[in-house]
Coordinates of C-alpha atoms in Angstrom, one line a residue:
Chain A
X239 CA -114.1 -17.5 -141.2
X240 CA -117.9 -17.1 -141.1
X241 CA -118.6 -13.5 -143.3
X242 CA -117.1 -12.3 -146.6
X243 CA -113.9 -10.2 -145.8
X244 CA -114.3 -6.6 -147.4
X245 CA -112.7 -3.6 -147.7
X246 CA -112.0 -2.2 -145.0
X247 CA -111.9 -4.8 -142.4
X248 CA -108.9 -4.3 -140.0
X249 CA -107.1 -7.4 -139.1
X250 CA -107.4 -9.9 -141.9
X251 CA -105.1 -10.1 -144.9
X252 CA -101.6 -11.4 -144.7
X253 CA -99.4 -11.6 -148.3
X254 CA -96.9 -13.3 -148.4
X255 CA -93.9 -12.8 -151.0
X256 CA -93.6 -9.5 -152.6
X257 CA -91.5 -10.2 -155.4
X258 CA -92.8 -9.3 -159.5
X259 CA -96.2 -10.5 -159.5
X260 CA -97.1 -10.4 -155.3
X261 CA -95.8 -6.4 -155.2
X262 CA -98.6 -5.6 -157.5
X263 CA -101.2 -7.9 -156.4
X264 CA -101.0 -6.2 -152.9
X265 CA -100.6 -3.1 -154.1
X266 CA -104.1 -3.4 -155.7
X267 CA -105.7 -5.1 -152.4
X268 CA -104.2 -1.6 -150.3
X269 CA -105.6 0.3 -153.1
X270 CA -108.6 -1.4 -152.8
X271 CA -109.0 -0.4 -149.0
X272 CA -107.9 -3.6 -147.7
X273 CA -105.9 -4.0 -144.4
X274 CA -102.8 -5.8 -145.7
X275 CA -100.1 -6.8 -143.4
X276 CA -97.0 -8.6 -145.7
X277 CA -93.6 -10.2 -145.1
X278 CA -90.8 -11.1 -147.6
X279 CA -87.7 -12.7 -146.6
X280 CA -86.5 -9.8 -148.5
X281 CA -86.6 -7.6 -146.1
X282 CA -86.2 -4.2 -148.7
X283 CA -89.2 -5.3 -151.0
X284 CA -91.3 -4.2 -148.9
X285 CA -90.5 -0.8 -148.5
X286 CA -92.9 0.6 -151.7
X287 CA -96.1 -1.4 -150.1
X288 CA -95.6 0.3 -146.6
X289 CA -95.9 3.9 -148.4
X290 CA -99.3 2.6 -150.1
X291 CA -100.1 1.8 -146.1
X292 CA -99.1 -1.9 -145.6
X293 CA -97.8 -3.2 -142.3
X294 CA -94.7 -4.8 -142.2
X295 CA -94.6 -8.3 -140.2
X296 CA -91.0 -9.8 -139.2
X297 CA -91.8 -13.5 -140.0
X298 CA -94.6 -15.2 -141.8
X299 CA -96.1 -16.7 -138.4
X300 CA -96.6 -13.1 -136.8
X301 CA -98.8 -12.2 -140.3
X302 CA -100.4 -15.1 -140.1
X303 CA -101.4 -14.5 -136.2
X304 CA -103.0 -10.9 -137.9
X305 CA -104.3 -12.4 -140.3
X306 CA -108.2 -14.2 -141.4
X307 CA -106.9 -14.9 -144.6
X308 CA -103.1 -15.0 -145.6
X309 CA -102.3 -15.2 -149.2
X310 CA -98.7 -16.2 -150.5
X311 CA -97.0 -16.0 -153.8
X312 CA -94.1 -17.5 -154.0
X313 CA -91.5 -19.0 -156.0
X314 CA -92.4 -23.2 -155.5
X315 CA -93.1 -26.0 -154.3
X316 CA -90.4 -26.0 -151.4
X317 CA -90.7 -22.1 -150.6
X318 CA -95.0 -22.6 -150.2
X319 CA -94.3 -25.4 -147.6
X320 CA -91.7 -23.2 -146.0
X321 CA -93.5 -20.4 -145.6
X322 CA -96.4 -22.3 -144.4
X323 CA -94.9 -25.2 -142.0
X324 CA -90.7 -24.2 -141.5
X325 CA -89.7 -22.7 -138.8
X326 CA -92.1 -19.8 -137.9
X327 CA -94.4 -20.7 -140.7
X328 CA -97.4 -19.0 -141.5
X329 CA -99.3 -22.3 -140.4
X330 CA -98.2 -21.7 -136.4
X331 CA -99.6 -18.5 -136.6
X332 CA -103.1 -19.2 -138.3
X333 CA -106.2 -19.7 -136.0
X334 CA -108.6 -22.3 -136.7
X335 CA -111.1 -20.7 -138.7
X336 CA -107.9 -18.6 -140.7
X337 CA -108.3 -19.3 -144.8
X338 CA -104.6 -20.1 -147.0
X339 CA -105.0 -18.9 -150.5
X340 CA -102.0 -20.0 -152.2
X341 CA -101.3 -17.9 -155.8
X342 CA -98.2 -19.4 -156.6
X343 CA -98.0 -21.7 -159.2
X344 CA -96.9 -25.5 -157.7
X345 CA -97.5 -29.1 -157.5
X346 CA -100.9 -30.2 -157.3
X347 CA -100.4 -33.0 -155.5
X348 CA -98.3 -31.1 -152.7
X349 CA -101.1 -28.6 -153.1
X350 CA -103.5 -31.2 -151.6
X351 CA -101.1 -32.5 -148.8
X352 CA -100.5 -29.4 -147.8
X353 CA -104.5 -28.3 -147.4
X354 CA -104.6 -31.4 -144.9
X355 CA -102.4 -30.5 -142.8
X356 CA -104.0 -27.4 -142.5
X357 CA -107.5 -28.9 -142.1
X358 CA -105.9 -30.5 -139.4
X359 CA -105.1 -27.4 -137.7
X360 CA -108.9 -26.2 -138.4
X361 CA -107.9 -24.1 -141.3
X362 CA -108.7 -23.8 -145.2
X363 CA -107.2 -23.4 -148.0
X364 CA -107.5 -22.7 -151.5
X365 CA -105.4 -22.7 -154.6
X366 CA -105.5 -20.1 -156.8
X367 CA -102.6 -19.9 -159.3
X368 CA -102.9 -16.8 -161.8
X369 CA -102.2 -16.4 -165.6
X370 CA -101.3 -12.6 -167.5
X371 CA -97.6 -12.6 -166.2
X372 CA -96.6 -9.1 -164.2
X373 CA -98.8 -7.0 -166.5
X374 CA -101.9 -9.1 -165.6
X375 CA -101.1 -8.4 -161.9
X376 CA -100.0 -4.3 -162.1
X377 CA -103.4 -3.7 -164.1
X378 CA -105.5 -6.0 -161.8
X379 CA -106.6 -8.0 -165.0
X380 CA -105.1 -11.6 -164.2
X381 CA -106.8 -15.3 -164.9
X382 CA -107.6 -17.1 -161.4
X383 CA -108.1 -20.6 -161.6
X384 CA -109.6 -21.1 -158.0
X385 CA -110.1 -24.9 -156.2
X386 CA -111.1 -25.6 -152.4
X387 CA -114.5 -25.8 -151.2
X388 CA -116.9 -23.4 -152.4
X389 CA -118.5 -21.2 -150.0
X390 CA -114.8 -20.3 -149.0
X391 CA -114.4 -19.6 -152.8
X392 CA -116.8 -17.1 -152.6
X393 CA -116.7 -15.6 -149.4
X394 CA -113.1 -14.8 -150.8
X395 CA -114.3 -14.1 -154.0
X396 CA -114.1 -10.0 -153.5
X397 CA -110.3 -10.4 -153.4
X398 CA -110.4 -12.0 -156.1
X399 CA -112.1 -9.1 -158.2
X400 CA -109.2 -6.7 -157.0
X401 CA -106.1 -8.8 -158.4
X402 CA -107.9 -10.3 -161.6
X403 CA -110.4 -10.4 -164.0
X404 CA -111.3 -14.2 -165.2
X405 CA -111.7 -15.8 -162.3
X406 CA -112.7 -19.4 -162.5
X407 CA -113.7 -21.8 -159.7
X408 CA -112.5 -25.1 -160.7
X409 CA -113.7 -27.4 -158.3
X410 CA -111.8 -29.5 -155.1
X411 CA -108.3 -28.3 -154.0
X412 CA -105.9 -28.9 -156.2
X413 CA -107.6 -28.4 -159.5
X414 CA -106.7 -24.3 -159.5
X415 CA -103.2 -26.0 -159.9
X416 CA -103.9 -28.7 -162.8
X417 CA -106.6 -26.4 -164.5
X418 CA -103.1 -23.9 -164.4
X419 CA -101.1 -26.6 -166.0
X420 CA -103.7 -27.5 -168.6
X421 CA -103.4 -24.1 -169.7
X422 CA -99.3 -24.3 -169.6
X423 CA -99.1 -27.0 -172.2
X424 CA -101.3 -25.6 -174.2
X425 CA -100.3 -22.1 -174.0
X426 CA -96.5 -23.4 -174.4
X427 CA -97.0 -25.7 -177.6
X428 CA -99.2 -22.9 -179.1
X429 CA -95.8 -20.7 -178.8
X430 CA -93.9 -23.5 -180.5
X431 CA -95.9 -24.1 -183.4
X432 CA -96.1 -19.9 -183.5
X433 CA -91.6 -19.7 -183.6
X434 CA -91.5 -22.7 -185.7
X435 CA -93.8 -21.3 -188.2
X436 CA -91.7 -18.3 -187.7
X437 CA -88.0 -19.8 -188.4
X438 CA -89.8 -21.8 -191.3
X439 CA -90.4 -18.6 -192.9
X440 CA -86.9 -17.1 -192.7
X441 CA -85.8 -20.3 -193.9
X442 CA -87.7 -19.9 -197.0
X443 CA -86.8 -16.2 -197.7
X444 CA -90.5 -15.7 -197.6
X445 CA -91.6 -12.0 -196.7
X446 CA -92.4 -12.0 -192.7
X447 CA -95.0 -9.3 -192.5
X448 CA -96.9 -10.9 -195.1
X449 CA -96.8 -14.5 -194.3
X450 CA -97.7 -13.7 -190.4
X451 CA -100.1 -11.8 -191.6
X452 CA -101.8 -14.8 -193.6
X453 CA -101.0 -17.2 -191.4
X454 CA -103.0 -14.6 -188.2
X455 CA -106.1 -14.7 -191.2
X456 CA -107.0 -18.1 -190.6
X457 CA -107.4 -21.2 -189.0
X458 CA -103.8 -21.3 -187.3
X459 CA -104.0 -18.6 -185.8
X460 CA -103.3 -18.1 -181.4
X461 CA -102.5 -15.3 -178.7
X462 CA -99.1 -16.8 -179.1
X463 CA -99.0 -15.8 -182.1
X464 CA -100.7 -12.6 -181.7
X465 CA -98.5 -11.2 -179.4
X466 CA -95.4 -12.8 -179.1
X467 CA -94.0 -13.0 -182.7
X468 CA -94.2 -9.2 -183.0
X469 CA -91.9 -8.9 -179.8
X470 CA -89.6 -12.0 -181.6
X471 CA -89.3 -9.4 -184.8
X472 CA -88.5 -6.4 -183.2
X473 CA -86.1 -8.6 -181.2
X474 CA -87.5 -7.8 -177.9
X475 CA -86.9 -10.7 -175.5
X476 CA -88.1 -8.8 -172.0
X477 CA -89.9 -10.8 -170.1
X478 CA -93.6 -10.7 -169.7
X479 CA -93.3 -14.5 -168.8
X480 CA -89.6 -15.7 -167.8
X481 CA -88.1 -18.6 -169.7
X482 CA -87.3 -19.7 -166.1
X483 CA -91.1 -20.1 -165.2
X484 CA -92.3 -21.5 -168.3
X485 CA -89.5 -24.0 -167.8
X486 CA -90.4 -24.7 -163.8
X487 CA -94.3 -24.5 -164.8
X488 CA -93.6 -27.3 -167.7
X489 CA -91.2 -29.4 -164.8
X490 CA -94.4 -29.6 -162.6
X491 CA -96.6 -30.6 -165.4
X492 CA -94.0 -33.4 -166.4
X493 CA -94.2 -34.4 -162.6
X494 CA -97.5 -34.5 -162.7
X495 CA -98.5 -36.1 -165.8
X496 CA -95.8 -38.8 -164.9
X497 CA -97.8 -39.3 -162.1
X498 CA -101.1 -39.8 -163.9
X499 CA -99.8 -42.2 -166.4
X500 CA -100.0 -41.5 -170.6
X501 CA -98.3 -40.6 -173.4
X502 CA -98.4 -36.5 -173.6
X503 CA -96.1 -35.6 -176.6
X504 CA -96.6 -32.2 -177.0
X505 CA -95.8 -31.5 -172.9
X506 CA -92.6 -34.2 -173.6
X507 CA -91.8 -31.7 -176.3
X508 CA -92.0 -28.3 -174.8
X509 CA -90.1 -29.3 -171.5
X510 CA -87.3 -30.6 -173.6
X511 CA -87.3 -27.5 -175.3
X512 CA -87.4 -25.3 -172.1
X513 CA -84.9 -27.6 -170.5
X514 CA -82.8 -26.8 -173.4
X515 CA -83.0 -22.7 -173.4
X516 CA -82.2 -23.2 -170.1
X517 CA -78.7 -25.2 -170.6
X518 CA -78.2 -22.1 -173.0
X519 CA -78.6 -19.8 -170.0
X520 CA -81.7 -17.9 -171.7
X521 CA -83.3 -18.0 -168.3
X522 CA -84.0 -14.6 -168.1
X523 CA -85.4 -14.2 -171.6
X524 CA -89.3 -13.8 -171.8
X525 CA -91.3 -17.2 -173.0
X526 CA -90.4 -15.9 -176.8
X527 CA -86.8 -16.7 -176.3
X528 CA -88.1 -19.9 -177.1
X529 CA -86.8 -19.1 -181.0
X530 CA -83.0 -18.1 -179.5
X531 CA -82.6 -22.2 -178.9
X532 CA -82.0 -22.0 -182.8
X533 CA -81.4 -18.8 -183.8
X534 CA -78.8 -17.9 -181.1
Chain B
X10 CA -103.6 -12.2 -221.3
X11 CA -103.7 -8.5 -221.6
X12 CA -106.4 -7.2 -220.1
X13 CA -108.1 -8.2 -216.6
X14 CA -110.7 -11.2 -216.5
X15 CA -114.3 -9.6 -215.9
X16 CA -117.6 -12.2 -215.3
X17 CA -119.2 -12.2 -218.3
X18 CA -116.1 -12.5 -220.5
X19 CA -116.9 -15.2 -222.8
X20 CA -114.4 -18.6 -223.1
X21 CA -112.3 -17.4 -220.2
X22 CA -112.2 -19.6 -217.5
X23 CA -111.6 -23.5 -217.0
X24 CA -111.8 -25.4 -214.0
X25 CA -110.2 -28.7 -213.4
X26 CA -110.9 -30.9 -210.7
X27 CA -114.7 -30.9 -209.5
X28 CA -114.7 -32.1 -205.8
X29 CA -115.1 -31.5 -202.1
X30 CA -113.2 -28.3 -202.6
X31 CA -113.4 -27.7 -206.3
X32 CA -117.4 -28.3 -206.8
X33 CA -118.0 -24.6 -204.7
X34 CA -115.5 -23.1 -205.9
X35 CA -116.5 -23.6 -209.5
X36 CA -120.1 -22.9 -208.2
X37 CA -119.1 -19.5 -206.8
X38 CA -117.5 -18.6 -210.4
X39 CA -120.6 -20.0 -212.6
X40 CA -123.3 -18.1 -209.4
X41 CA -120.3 -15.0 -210.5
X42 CA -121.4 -14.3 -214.1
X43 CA -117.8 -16.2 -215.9
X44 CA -118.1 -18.5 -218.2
X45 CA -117.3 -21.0 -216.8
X46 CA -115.6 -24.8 -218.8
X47 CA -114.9 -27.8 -216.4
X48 CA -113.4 -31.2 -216.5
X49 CA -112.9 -34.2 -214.0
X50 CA -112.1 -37.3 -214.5
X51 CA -115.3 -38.6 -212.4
X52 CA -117.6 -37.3 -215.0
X53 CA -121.0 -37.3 -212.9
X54 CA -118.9 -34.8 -210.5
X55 CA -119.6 -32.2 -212.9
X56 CA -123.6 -33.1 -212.9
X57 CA -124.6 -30.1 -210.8
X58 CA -122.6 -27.6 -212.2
X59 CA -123.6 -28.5 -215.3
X60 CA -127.0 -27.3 -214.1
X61 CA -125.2 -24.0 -213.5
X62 CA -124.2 -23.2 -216.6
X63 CA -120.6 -24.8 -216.3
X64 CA -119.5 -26.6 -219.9
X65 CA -118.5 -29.8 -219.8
X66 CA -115.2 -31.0 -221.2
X67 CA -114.1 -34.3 -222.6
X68 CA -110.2 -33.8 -221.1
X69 CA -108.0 -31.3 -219.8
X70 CA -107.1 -30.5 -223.4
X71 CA -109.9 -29.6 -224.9
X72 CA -110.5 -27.4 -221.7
X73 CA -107.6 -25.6 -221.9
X74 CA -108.1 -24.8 -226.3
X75 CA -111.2 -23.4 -224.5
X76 CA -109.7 -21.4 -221.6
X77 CA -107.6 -17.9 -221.2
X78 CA -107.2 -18.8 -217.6
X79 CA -107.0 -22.7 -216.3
X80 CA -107.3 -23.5 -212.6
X81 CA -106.4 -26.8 -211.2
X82 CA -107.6 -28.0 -207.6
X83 CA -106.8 -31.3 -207.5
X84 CA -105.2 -33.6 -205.0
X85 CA -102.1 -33.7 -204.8
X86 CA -98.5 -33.5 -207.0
X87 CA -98.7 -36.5 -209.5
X88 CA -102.4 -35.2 -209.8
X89 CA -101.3 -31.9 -211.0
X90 CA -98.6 -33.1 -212.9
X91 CA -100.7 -35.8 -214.7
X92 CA -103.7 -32.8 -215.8
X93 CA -101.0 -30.3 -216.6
X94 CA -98.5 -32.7 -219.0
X95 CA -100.0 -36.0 -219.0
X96 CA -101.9 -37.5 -222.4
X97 CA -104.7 -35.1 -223.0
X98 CA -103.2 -32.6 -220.4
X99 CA -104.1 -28.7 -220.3
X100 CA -100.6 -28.0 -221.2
X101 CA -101.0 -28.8 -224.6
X102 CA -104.2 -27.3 -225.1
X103 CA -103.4 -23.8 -224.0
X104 CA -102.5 -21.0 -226.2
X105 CA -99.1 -19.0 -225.5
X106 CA -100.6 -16.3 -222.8
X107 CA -103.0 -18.7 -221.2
X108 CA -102.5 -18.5 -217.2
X109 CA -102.7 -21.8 -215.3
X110 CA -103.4 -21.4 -211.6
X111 CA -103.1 -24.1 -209.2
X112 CA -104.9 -24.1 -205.9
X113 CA -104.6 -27.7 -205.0
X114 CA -101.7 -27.8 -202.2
X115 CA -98.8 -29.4 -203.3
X116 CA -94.6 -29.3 -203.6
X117 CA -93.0 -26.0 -203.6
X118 CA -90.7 -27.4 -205.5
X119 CA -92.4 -29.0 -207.9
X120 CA -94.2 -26.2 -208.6
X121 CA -91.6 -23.7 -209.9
X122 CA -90.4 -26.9 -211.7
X123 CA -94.2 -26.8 -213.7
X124 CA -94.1 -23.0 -213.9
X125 CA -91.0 -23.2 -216.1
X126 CA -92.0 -26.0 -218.0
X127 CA -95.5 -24.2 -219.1
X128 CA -92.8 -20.7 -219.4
X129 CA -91.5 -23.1 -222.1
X130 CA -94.7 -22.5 -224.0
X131 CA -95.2 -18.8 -223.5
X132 CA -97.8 -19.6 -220.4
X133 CA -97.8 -17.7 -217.1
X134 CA -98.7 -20.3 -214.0
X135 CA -100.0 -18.9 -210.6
X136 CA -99.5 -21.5 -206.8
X137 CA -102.7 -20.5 -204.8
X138 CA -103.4 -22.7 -202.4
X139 CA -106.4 -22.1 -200.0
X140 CA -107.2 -22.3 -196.1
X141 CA -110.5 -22.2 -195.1
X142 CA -111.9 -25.9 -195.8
X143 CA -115.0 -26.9 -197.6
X144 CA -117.1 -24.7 -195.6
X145 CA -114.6 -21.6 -196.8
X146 CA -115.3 -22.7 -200.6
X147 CA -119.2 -23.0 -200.2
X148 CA -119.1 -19.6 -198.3
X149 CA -116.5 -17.9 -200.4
X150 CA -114.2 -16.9 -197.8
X151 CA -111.2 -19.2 -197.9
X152 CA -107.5 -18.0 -197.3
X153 CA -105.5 -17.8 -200.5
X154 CA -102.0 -17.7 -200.9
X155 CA -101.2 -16.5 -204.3
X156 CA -97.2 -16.7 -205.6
X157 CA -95.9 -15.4 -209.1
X158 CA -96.0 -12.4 -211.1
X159 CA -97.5 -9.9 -209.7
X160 CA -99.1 -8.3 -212.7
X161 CA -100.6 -11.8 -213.4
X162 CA -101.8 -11.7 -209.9
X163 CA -103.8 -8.2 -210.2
X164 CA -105.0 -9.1 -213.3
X165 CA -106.4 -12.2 -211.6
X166 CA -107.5 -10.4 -208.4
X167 CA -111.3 -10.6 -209.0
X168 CA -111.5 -14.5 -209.9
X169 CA -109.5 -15.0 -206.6
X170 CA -112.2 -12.3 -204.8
X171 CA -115.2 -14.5 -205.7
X172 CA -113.5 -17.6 -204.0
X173 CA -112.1 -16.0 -201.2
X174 CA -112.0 -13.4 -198.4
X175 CA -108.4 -12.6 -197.2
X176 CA -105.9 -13.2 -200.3
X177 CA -102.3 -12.5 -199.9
X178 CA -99.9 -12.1 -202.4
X179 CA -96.5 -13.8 -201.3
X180 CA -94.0 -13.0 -204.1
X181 CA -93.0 -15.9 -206.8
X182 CA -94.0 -18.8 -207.5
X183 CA -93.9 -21.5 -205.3
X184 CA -94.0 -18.7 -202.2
X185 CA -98.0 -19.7 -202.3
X186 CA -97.1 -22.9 -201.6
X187 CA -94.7 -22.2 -199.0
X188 CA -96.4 -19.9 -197.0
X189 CA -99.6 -22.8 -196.8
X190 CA -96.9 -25.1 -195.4
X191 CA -96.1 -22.4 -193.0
X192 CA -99.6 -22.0 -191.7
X193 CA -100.1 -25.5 -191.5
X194 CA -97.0 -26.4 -189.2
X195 CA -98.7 -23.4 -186.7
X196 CA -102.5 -24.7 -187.0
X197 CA -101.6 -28.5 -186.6
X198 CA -99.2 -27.9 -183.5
X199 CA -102.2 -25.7 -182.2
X200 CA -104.5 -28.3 -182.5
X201 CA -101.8 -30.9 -180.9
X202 CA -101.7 -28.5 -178.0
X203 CA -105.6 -28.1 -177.9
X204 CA -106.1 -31.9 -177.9
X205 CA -103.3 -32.2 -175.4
X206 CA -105.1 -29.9 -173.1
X207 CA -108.6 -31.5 -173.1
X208 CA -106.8 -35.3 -172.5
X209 CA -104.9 -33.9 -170.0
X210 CA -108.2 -32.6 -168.5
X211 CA -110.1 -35.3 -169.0
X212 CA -107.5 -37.9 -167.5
X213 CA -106.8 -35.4 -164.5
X214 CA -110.7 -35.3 -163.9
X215 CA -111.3 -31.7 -164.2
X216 CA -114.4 -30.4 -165.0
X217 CA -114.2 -29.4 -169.3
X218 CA -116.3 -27.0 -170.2
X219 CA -114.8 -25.0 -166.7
X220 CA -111.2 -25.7 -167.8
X221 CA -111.7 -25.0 -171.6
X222 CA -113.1 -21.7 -170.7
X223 CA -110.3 -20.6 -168.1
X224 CA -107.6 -21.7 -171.3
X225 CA -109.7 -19.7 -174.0
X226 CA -109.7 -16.3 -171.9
X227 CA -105.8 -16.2 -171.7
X228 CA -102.5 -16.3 -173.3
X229 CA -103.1 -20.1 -174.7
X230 CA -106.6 -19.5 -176.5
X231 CA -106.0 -20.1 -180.6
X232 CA -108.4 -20.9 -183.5
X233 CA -108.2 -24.6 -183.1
X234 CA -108.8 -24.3 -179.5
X235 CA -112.0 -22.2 -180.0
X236 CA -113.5 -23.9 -183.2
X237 CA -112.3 -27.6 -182.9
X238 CA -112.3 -28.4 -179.2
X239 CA -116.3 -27.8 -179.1
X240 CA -116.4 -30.3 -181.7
X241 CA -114.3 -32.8 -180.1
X242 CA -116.9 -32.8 -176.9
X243 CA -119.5 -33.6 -179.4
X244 CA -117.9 -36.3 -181.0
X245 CA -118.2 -34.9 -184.3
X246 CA -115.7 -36.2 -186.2
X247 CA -116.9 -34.8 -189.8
X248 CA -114.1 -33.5 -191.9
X249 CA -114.1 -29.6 -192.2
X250 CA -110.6 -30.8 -193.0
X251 CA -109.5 -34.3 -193.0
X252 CA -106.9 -36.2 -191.6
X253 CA -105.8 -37.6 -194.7
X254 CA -105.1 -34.1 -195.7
X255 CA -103.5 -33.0 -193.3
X256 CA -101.2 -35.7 -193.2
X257 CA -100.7 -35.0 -197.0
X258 CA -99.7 -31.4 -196.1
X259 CA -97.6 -32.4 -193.3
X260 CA -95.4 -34.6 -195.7
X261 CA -95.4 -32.3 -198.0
X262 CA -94.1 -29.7 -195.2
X263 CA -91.1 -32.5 -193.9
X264 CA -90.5 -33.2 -197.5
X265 CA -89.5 -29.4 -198.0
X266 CA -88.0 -28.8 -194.3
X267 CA -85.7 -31.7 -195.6
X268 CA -84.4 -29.7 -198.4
X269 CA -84.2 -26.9 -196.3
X270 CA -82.5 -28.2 -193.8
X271 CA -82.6 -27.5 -190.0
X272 CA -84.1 -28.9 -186.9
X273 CA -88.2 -28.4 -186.8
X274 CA -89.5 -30.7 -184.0
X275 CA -92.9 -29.8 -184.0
X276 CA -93.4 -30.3 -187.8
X277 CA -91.5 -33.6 -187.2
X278 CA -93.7 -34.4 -184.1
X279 CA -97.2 -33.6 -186.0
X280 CA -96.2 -35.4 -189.1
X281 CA -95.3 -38.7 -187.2
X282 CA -98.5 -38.4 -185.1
X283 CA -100.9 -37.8 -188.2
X284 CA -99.0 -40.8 -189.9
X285 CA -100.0 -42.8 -187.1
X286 CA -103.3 -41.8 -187.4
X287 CA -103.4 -42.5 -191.1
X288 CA -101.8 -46.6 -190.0
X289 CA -105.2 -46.5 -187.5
X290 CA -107.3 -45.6 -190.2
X291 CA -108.3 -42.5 -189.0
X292 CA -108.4 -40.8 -192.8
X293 CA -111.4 -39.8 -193.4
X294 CA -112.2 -38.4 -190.1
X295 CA -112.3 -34.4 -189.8
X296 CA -108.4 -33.5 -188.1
X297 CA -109.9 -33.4 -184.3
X298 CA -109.8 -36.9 -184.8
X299 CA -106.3 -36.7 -183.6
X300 CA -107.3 -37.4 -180.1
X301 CA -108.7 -40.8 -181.3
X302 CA -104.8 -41.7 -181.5
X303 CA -105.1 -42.0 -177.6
X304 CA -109.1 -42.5 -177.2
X305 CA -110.3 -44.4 -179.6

């Protein structure tokens, strides 16, 4: 790829899995003016994205061979390298020269196998794993954590702009990925402290309102916080963020930091948790089901 | 008391306990217009606020014969205890109608157990314990967290207003108390998760400032994060708020969760990780210095 790819351009973006967050996300590139051709093993998801102009592709090899840059966002670890290197992956379709931008959120370290053995084929790839859930991907307003080389980082940048609105470059492949689970345990044990401060208080007859409201005032306070204990009271478990990803999202960090070596309590913590809710079959609840582990 | 404390007043306020903490907060009071008596059993503590104005007493007795209202901010239980009913205690020097309040954090429990004791002798008592640190007392804007009548709470409103900046009133007494234990279960798991993030960072070899910035912008950002973490990366290990503190307030909070009963892992988590700091001889460090449990 030797010029920045802008709207416009016929013959040169490929997405990959249209489910909850990809649907939007390529519904903003079309939007955008983007050529978008997509594919979903799902065959009926994407019948919306065709009315907005995309073409349909019958297997991830034929988008990628229509392709300069395919983009996928998928479930894991196992569906990316499907996609990209099973049987009429993306990766046979891709011309040397063709850029992988990988949004889903997976294994860093597969992450990295997996960019060389498309180097190998004379292709790129980045990582690019998002944060802000299916709200941050219908308003075009997600978190990007970006890794791969740089010039490819920014020739791609422009597509960036359309789906999100911090986007980061974080350095060699991979790191899109482990800046993305940095955030996760953080982000996770924040929500913790946030529900456990929460039961505490019912616990103690104290008067909610009031207590969250002194608690938000100070030094304790989080986005967690914020914005998820509100849902908790008016007992709204939708998801914005699924139980089920928090719970793969903290697997992969376990993985990982297992990998690197050290004593990470809080990440032990949350995964047990999350490995709990989902024994209790709250998979479907939004990250603030977190509390239904106790108060069922 | 019948009528509402106004600077000025004459003989109206005493002020036990002249230290990190109690030292502005006196300061604010005297720099108020009240009239101001104060006692600690360090005498040359009281040196500068002498230069104030403040009066200087000879015990906690002979402030209280002097005092309508007495406030305590000492360090911990026994403390209070000892000033309130040990020899030469406040207790016996205030008239029926005298209001104690106590800002030092200490026991819930214990605290009703001294508001009925000074009840006993026709005295009101107030639990307001304050967030904010040192820098919140020099400044004026600490968090407080006022429990007991509410009457004696408005009538107090404008001592409390020179101190602080966001002052809640949590129902009776002991509720103070109970909502500070709260918001420090939520602050030190945020600040477990911040530190988690940045070792996680670090050890993974990810650029900081980069990955600190992607976590602030999104769903994981929280006070700690913002406020501590810069810190941290300076290696400024000053107490805003020290370790030894906190893990006096986080035994306070497992003493109480114990008489509640119920499962709270992350107050069980924070209070075994500040205890090991204590064993490491981390106490006088500012609370950042959790990370020096695993990089010393």
């Amino acid at each position: 790829m030797d010029e920045e790819i802008k709207p416009g351009d016929k013959k040169k973006l490929g997405f990959i899995g249209i489910g909850v967050m990809g649907e939007p996300m390529a519904a903003n590139l079309l939007r955008a003016g983007y050529d978008v051709t997509i594919f979903d093993r799902t065959c009926r998801r994407c019948e919306k994205l065709a009315l907005l102009g995309a073409t349909i592709a019958s297997s991830s090899c034929h988008l990628a061979q229509a392709s300069k840059i395919v983009i996928t966002m998928v479930s894991d670890t196992a569906m990316v390298e499907q996609v990209l290197f099973g049987e009429n992956g993306a990766a046979e379709g891709m011309e040397s020269g063709a850029v992988l931008i990988d949004m889903s959120t997976i294994s860093p370290t597969s992450t990295i196998e997996f960019g060389n053995r498309l180097a190998a084929l004379g292709c790129e790839m980045l990582d690019a794993p998002v944060s802000g859930g299916s709200n941050g991907a219908i308003t075009g307003t997600l978190g990007i954590m970006v890794g791969g080389h740089r010039e490819i980082f920014e020739r791609c940048l422009p597509i960036f702009q359309v789906m999100g609105k911090t986007i980061t470059y974080t350095g060699q492949l991979g790191n899109g990925q482990k800046t993305k689970l940095v955030n996760q345990v953080v982000g996770a044990t924040n929500l913790l402290g946030a529900v456990e401060g929460l039961r505490l208080a019912r616990k103690a007859g104290l008067d909610i309102p009031t207590t969250m409201q002194a608690v938000m005032s100070g030094a304790a306070n989080s986005w967690m916080l914020t914005h998820l204990i509100p849902l908790i009271l008016k007992e709204d478990f939708a998801p914005g963020f699924s139980i089920r990803l928090q719970h793969k999202d903290l697997k992969l960090l376990t993985d990982w930091i297992a990998s690197l070596g050290g004593d990470f309590p809080a990440a032990q913590l949350v995964y047990s948790l999350y490995s709990q809710a989902m024994e209790m079959g709250l998979e479907r609840q939004g990250n603030q089901g977190l509390i239904n582990i106790w108060e069922p």
